[in-house]
XYZ file of C-alpha atoms in Angstrom:
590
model
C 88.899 29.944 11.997
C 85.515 30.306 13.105
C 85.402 32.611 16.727
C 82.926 31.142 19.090
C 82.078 33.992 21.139
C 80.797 36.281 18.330
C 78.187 33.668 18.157
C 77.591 34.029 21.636
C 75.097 36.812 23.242
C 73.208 34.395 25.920
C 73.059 31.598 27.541
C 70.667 30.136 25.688
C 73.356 30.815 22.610
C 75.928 29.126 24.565
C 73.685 25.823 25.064
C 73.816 25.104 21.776
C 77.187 24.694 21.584
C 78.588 20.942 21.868
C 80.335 20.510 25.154
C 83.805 19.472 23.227
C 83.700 23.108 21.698
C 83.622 24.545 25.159
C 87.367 24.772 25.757
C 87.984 27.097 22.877
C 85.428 29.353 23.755
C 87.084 29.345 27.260
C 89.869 30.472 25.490
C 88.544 33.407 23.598
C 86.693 34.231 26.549
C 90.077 35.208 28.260
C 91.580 37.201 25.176
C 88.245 39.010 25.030
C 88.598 40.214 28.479
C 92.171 40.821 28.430
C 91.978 43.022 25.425
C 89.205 45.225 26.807
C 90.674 45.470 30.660
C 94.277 46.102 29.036
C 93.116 49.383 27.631
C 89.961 50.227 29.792
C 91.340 48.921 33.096
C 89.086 47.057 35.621
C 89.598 43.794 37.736
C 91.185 40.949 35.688
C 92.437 38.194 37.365
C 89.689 37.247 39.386
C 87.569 36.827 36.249
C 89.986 35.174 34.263
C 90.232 32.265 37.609
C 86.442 31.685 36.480
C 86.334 31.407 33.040
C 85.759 27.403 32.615
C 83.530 27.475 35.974
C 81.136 30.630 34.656
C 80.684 28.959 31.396
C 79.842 25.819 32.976
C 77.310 27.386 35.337
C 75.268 28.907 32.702
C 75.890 25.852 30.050
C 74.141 23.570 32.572
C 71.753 25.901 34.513
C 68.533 27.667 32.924
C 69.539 31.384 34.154
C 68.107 33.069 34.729
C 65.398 31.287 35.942
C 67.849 29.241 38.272
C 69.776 31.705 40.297
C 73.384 33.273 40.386
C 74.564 35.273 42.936
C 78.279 35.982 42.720
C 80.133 37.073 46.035
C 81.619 40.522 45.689
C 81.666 41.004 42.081
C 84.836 41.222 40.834
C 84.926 37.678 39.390
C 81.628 38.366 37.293
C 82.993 39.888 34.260
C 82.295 36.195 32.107
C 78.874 36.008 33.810
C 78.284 39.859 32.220
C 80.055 39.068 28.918
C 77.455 35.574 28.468
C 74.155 37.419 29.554
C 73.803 39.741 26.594
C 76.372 42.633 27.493
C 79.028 41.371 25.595
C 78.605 44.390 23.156
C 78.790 46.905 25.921
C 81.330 45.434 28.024
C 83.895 48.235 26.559
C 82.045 50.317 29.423
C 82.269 48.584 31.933
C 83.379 50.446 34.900
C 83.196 54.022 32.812
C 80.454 57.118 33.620
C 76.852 55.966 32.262
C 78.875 52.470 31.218
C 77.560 48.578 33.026
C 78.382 48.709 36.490
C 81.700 46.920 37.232
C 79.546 44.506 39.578
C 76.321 42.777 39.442
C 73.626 45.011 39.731
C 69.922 44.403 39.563
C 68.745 47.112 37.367
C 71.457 46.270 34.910
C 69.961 42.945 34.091
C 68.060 39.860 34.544
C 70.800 37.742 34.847
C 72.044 39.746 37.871
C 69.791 38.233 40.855
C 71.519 40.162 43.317
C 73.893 43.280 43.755
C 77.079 43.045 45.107
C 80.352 44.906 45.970
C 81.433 44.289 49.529
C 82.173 40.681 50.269
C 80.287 37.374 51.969
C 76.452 38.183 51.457
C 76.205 35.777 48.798
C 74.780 32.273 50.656
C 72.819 34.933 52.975
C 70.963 36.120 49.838
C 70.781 33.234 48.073
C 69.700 31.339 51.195
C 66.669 33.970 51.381
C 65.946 33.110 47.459
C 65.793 29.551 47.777
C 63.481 29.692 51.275
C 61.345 31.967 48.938
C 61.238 29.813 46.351
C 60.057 26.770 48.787
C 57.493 29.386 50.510
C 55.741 29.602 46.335
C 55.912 26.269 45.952
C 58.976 26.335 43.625
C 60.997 23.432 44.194
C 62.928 23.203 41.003
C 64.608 26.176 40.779
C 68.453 26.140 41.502
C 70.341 28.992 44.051
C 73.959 29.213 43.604
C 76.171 30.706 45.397
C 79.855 31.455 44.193
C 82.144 32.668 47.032
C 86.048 32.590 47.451
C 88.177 31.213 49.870
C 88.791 34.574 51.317
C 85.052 35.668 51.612
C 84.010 32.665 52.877
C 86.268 33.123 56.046
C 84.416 36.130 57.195
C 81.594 36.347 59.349
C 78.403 36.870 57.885
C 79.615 33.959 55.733
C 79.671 31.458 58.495
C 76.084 32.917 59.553
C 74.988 31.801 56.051
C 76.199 28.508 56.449
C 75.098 28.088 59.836
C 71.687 28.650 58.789
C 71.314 26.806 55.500
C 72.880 23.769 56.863
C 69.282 23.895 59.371
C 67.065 23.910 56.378
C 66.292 21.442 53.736
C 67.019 25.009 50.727
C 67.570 23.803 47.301
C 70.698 25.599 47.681
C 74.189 25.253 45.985
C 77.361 26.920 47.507
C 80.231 26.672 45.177
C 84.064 27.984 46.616
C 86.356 29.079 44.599
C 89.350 28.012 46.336
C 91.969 29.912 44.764
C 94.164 31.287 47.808
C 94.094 34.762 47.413
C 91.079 37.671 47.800
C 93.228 41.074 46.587
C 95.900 40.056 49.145
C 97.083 36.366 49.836
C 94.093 34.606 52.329
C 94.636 34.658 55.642
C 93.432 32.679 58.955
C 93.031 29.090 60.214
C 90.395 28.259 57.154
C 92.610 29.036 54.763
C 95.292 26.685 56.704
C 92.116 24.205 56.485
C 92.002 24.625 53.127
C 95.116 23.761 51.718
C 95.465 20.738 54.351
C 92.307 19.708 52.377
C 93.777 20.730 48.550
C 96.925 18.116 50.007
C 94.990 15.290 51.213
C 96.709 15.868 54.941
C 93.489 17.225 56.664
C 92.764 14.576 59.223
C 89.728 16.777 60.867
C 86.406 16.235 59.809
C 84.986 17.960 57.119
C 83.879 21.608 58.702
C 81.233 21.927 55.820
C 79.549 17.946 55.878
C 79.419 18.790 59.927
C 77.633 22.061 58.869
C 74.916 19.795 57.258
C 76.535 20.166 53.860
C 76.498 17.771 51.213
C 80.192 18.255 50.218
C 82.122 17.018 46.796
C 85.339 17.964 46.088
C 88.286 19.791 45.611
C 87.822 19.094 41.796
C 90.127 21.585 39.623
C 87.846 24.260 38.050
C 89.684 24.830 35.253
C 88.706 21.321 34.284
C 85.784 21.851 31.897
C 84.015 18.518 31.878
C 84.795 17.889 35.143
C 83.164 21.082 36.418
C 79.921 20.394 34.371
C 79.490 16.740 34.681
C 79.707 17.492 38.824
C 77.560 20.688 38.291
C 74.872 18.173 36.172
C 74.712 15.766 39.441
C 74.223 18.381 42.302
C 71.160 19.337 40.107
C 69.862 16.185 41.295
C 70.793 16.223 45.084
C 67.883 17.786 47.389
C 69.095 20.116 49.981
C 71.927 22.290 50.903
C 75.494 21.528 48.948
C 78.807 22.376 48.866
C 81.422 21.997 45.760
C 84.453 23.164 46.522
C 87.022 23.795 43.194
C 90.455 24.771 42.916
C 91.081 27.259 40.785
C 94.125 29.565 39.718
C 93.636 33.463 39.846
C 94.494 34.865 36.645
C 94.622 31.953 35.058
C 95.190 32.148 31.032
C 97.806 35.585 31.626
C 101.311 34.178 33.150
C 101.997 37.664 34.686
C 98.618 37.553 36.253
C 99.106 34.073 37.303
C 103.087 35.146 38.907
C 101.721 37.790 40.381
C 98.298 37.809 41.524
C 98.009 40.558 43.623
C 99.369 43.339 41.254
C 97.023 41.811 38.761
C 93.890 41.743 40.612
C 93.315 45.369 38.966
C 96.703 45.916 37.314
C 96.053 49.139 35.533
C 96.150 49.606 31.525
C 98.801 46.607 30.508
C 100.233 45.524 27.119
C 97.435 42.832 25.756
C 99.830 41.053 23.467
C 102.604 40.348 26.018
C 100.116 40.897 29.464
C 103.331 43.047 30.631
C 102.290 46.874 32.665
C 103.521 49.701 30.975
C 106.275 51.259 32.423
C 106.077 53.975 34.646
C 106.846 57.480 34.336
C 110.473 58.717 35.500
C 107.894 62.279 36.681
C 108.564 62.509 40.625
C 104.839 62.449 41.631
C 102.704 63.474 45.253
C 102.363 60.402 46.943
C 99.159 58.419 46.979
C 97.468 59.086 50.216
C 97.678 55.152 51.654
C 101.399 55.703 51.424
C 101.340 58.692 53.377
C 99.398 56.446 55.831
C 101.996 53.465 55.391
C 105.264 55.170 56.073
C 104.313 57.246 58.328
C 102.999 54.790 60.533
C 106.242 53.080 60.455
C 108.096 55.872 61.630
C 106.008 56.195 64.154
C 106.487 52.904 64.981
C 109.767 53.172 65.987
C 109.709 55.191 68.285
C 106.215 54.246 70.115
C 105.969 50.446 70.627
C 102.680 50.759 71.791
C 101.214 51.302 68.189
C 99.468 48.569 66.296
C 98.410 48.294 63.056
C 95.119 46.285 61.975
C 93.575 45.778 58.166
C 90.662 43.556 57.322
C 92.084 42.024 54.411
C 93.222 45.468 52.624
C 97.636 45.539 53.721
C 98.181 45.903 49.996
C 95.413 48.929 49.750
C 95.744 50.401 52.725
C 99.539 50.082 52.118
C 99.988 48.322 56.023
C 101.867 46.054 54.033
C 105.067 48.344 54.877
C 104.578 48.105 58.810
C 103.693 44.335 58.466
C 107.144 43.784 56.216
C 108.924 46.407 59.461
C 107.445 45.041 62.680
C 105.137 41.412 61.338
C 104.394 40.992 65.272
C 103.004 44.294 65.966
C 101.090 44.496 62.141
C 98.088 41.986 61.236
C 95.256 40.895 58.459
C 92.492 39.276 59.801
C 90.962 38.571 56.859
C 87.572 40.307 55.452
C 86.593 40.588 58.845
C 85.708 43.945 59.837
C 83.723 44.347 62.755
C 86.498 41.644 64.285
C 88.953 44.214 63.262
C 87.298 46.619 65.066
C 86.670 45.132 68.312
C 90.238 43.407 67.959
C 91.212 47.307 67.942
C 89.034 48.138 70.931
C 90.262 45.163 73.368
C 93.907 45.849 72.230
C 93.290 49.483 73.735
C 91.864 48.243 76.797
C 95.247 46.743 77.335
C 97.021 50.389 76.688
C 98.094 49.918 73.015
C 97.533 52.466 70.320
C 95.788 50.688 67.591
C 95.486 52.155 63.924
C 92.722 50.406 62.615
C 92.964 51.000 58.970
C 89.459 50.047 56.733
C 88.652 51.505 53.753
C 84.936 54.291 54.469
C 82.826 51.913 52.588
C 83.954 48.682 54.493
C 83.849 50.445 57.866
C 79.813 50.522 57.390
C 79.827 46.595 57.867
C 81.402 47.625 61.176
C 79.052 49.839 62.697
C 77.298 48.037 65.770
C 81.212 47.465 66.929
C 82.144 51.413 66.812
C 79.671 51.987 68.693
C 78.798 49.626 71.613
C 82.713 47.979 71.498
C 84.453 51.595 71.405
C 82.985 54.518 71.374
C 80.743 53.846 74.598
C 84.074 52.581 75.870
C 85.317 55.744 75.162
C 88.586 53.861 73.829
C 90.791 55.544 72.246
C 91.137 53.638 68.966
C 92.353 55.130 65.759
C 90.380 54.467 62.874
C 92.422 55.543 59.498
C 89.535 55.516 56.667
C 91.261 54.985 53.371
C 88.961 55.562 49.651
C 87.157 58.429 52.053
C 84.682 61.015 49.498
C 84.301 59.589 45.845
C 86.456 56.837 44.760
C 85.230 56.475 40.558
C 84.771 53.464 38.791
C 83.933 51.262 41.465
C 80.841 53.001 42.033
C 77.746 52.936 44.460
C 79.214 50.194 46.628
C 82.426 51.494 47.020
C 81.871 55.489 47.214
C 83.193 56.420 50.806
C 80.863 59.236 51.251
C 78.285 58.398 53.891
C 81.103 58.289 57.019
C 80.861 61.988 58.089
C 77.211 61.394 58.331
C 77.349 58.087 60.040
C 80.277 58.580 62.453
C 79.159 62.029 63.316
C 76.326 61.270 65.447
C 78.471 58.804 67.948
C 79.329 60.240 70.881
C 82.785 60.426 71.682
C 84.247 59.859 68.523
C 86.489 62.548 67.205
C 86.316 63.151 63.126
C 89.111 64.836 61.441
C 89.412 64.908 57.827
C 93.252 66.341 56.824
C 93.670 68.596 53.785
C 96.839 67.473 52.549
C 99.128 64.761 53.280
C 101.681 66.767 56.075
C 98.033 67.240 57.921
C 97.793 63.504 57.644
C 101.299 62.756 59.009
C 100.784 65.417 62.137
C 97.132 63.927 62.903
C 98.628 60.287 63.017
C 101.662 61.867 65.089
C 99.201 63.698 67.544
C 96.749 60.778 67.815
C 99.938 58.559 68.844
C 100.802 60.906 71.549
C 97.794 59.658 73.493
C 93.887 60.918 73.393
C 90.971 61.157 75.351
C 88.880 59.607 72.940
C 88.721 57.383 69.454
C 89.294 59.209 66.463
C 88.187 58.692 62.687
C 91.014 60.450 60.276
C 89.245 60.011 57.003
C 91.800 60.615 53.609
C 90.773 60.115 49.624
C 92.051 57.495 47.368
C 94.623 58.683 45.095
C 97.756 61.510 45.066
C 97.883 64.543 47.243
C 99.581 67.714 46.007
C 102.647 67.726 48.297
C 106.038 66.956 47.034
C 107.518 67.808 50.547
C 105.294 66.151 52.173
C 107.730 64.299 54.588
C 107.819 67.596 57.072
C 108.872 67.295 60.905
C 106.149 66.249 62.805
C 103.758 69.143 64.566
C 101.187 68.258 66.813
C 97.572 69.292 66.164
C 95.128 70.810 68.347
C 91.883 69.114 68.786
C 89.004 70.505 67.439
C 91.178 73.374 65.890
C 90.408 74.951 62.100
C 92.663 77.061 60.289
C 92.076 80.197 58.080
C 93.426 79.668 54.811
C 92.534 82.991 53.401
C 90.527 86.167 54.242
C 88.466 87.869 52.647
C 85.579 90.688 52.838
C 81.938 89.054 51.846
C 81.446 85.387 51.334
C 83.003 82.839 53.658
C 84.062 79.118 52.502
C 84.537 76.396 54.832
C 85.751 73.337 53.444
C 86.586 70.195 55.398
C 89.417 67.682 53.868
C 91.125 67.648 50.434
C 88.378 69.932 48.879
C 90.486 72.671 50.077
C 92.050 71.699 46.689
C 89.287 72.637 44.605
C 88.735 75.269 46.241
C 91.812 77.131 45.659
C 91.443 75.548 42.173
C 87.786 77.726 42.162
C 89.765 80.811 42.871
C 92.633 80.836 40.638
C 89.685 81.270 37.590
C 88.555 84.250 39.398
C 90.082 87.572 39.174
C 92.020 89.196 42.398
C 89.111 91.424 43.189
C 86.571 89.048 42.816
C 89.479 86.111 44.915
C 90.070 89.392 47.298
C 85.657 89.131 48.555
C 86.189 85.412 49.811
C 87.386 84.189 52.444
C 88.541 80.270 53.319
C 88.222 78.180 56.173
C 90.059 74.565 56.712
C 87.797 73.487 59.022
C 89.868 70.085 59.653
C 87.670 68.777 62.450
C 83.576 67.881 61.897
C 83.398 66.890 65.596
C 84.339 68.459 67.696
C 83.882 71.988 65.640
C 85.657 74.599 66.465
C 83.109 76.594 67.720
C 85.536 79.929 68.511
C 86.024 79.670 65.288
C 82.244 79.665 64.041
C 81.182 82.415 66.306
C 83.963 84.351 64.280
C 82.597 83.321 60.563
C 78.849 83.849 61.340
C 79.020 86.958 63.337
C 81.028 88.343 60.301
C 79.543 86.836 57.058
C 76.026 86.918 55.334
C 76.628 84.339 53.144
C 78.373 81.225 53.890
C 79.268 77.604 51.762
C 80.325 74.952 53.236
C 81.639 72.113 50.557
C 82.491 68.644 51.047
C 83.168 65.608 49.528
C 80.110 63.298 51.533
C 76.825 63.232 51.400
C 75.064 66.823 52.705
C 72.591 64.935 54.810
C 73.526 65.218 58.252
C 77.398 65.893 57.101
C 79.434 68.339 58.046
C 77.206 70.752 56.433
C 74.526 69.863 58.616
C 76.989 70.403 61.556
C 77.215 73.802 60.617
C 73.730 74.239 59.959
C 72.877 72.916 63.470
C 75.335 75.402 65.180
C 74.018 77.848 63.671
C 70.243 77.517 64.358
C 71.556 76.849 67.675
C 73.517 80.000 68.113
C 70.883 82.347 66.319
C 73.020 83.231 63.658
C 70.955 84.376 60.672
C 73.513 84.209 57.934
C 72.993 82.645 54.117
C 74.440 79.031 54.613
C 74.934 76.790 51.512
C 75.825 73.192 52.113
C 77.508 71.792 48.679
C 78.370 67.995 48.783
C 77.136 64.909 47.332
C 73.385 65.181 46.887
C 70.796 62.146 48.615
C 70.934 59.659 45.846
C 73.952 56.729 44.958
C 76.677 57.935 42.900
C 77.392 55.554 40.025
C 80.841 54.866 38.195
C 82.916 57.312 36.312
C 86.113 58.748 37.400
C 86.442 60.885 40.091
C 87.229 63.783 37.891
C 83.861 63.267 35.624
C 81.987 62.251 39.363
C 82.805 65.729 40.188
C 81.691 67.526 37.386
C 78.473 65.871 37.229
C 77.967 66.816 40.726
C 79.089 70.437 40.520
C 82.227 69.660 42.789
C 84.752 70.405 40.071
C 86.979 73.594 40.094
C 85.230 75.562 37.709
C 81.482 74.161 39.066
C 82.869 76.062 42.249
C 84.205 79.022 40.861
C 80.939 79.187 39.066
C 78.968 79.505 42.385
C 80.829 81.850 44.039
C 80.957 84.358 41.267
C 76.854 84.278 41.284
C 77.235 84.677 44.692
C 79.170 87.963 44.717
């Protein structure tokens, strides 16, 4: 049997194929990627939703001349395997691997970089105005976007503004229901009245100026390109909308598409996961998060919990499944979420707004002006906080100690372990002066015991976590882990010269505290797990100059540049964060 795809390392390869072979290809298309993401792991159902739809796309386009811009990136692993990576996908997502996302240096084919949601008509908006502005008017922009991204905001801005212009743009949806969680909202209610045929509203994207066709199914090959061949033709902004199946080609994945959306390593001849280990593990930090805000719950009626499309992540599925009227998604939606938060504590509720550190950027403008000059106390719970691996520059949550540390008002608090997590939620609960950010890791704590009585923290309180009799440490969140890690290598003299501070709070500091470090130490490290410009490094660094202190201060932390994929373990290493990168350091210190 002759395989297609070995044939295949371009587009240009893949126009030479007769249309009636393009089914089969389809077909090995999906085994390809299943094989590789079933022992590599990566995001595999939205890909294999866009198999017939990506090969039609670059079958009837001339990328990269015309344009593709793919909304957030997960669904681009065909568009990757067609444009001559198909020999390196095997590292995709791993340290010095392709990027699991478009990304401009990576290649041609990749017009735009993505990894947070809805900037695709914005961007490729801008490209086809610049194309206009040269004089281009053949060249093809196309956008692909799900259901889910489309519903947020800067989506709708996109819209709003093509359907103004005369852009040789193309805005394709792929309607398939779900983002990582089910969609949510009144468009995705629109939606499916439209998929049914019962939608007796005008069309909301023909009264946006659109030229709209559709719902076609997008798993229908010749369908998708014969429609695809026609919009060539039409001037102007357009809008296909398809229907398409997430997962589509793996049953599991198709039964259950939110587990799949990045399922892990699976079995590629049966598509089943691998069974889990009987080993009584730490809990992941989101769970921490989840069930503890339930129990809180209970007894406070005043809490709220809020997620921009993350209940599954952020694991506020188990207080939406407890109390559903007190517990909501609002979609990908974040500055909403966080203005939602802030007029929900005008009204003397206790929200938890829960968004993961890299999403909460998109939010900015709203912590500011909509809370923090409010001075209301919201409580922001920032999930994937510090390096989060394979994901890479998009998704690393290390720039929110930085960011969030120059707002006034806001309290930062970044817990150690997952019984400081618990007692931070518990004290925020119990009423505060002012928002807070609690900022956690992705991943497992340490703490089997973990489910301890409540205990309420003092704000803008550290802890010493060891003495010692030359060099202080101050480390702020679950760094305190390497840290002790760094120790154990040394001997107990060498353990017996430094001392450790759990600093817990970047703002306020606990100045008492300070006073006490730098009127005893010479030499001093601070370490974190964000970037060292203007982090809580720089906080101390600032206290210091302010206070006179003269002491050696060392600020260790992610260094001014993007961190790339790789697992957090190799991210660490590479950056000097590891145990033995630590224990290193100090022993040149002493």
């Amino acid at each position: 049997m002759t395989h297609l795809l070995q044939h295949i390392n371009s587009p240009k390869d893949l126009r030479l194929l007769p249309k009636e072979d393009l089914p089969k290809l389809a077909k090995e298309l999906r085994d390809f990627i299943i094989q590789i993401v079933a022992t590599k792991e990566g995001h595999l159902g939205a890909s294999l939703g866009v198999v017939e739809l990506t090969i039609a796309l670059h079958y009837v386009f001339n990328t990269p001349e015309d344009i593709l811009i793919w909304d957030v990136g997960h669904q681009a692993y065909v568009h990757k395997i067609l444009t001559e990576r198909k020999a390196l996908f095997d590292t995709n997502r791993q340290l010095g691997g392709l990027s699991g996302f478009p990304k401009r240096d990576e290649s041609i084919y990749d017009a735009f970089g993505v990894g947070h949601s809805s900037t695709s008509i914005s961007a490729a908006l801008g490209m086809a105005i610049g194309s206009k502005l040269k004089g281009d008017f053949n060249k093809q922009h196309i956008a692909i976007i799900g259901d889910a991204s489309i519903a947020s905001g800067m989506a709708f801005e996109g819209l709003n503004h093509a359907g103004v212009t005369d852009a040789n743009l193309l805005v394709i949806l792929n309607d398939n229901a779900i983002g990582i969680d089910p969609s949510v909202g009144a468009l995705k209610m629109y939606l499916t009245n439209v998929k049914r045929g019962t939608q007796k509203q005008d069309n909301i994207f023909e009264a946006l100026n659109f030229n709209y066709s559709g719902p076609i199914d997008g798993h229908d090959l010749p369908k998708v390109i014969s429609e695809l061949e026609r919009l060539k033709t039409v001037p102007g902004p357009k809008f296909l909308h398809l229907i398409t199946t997430k997962g589509k080609g793996l049953k599991q994945a198709e039964l259950d598409q939110v587990k799949y959306h990045a399922p892990g390593k699976f079995n590629a001849k049966t598509g089943d996961l691998f069974a889990k280990s009987n080993t009584i593990l730490p809990p992941k930090f989101q769970d921490v998060f989840g069930y503890t805000i339930v129990e809180l719950a209970k007894t406070n009626e005043k809490i709220i919990g809020i997620t921009p499309a993350m209940p599954t992540g952020s694991s506020l599925k188990f207080m939406m499944n407890e109390f559903p009227d007190r517990a909501f998604d609002v979609g990908i939606a974040e500055q909403h979420a966080v203005t939602l938060s802030a007029g929900l504590a005008t009204q003397g509720f206790m929200p938890f707004c829960n968004i993961y550190s890299t999403f909460l950027q998109r939010a900015y403008d709203q912590i500011i002006h909509d809370v923090a000059i409010q001075n209301l106390p919201v409580i922001f719970c920032l999930d994937r906080a510090g390096l989060v691996g394979e994901d890479g520059a998009t998704h690393q949550g290390v720039f929110d100690l930085a960011y969030l540390r120059c707002i006034p008002n806001l309290i930062i608090f970044a817990p150690k372990d997952e019984i400081e997590l618990r007692n931070i939620m518990y004290t925020a609960q119990l009423g505060l002066e002012h928002p807070i950010a609690i900022r956690y890791p992705r991943g497992r704590g340490r703490e089997l015991n973990w489910k301890q009585p409540f205990s309420k923290i003092e704000i803008g309180k550290g802890e010493t976590l060891k003495r010692g009799t030359k060099i202080a440490v101050l480390s702020i969140g679950t760094m305190a882990n390497n840290i002790e890690d760094a120790l154990n290598l040394l001997s107990e003299s060498e353990q017996n010269s430094i001392a450790v501070y759990n600093m817990r709070f970047v703002k306020p500091l606990d100045q008492d505290l300070l006073h006490t470090i730098l009127g005893t130490y010479s030499k001093v490290f601070t370490i974190e797990d964000g970037t060292i410009v203007g982090g809580f490094g720089s906080a101390v660094l600032e206290f210091a100059a302010t206070h006179n202190y003269t002491a050696s201060i060392k600020t260790i932390g992610i260094p001014d540049t993007f961190i790339e994929q790789g697992s957090i373990t190799e991210l660490q290493k590479s950056l000097n964060l590891d145990a033995t990168s630590l224990a290193t350091l100090l022993l040149k210190s002493l």
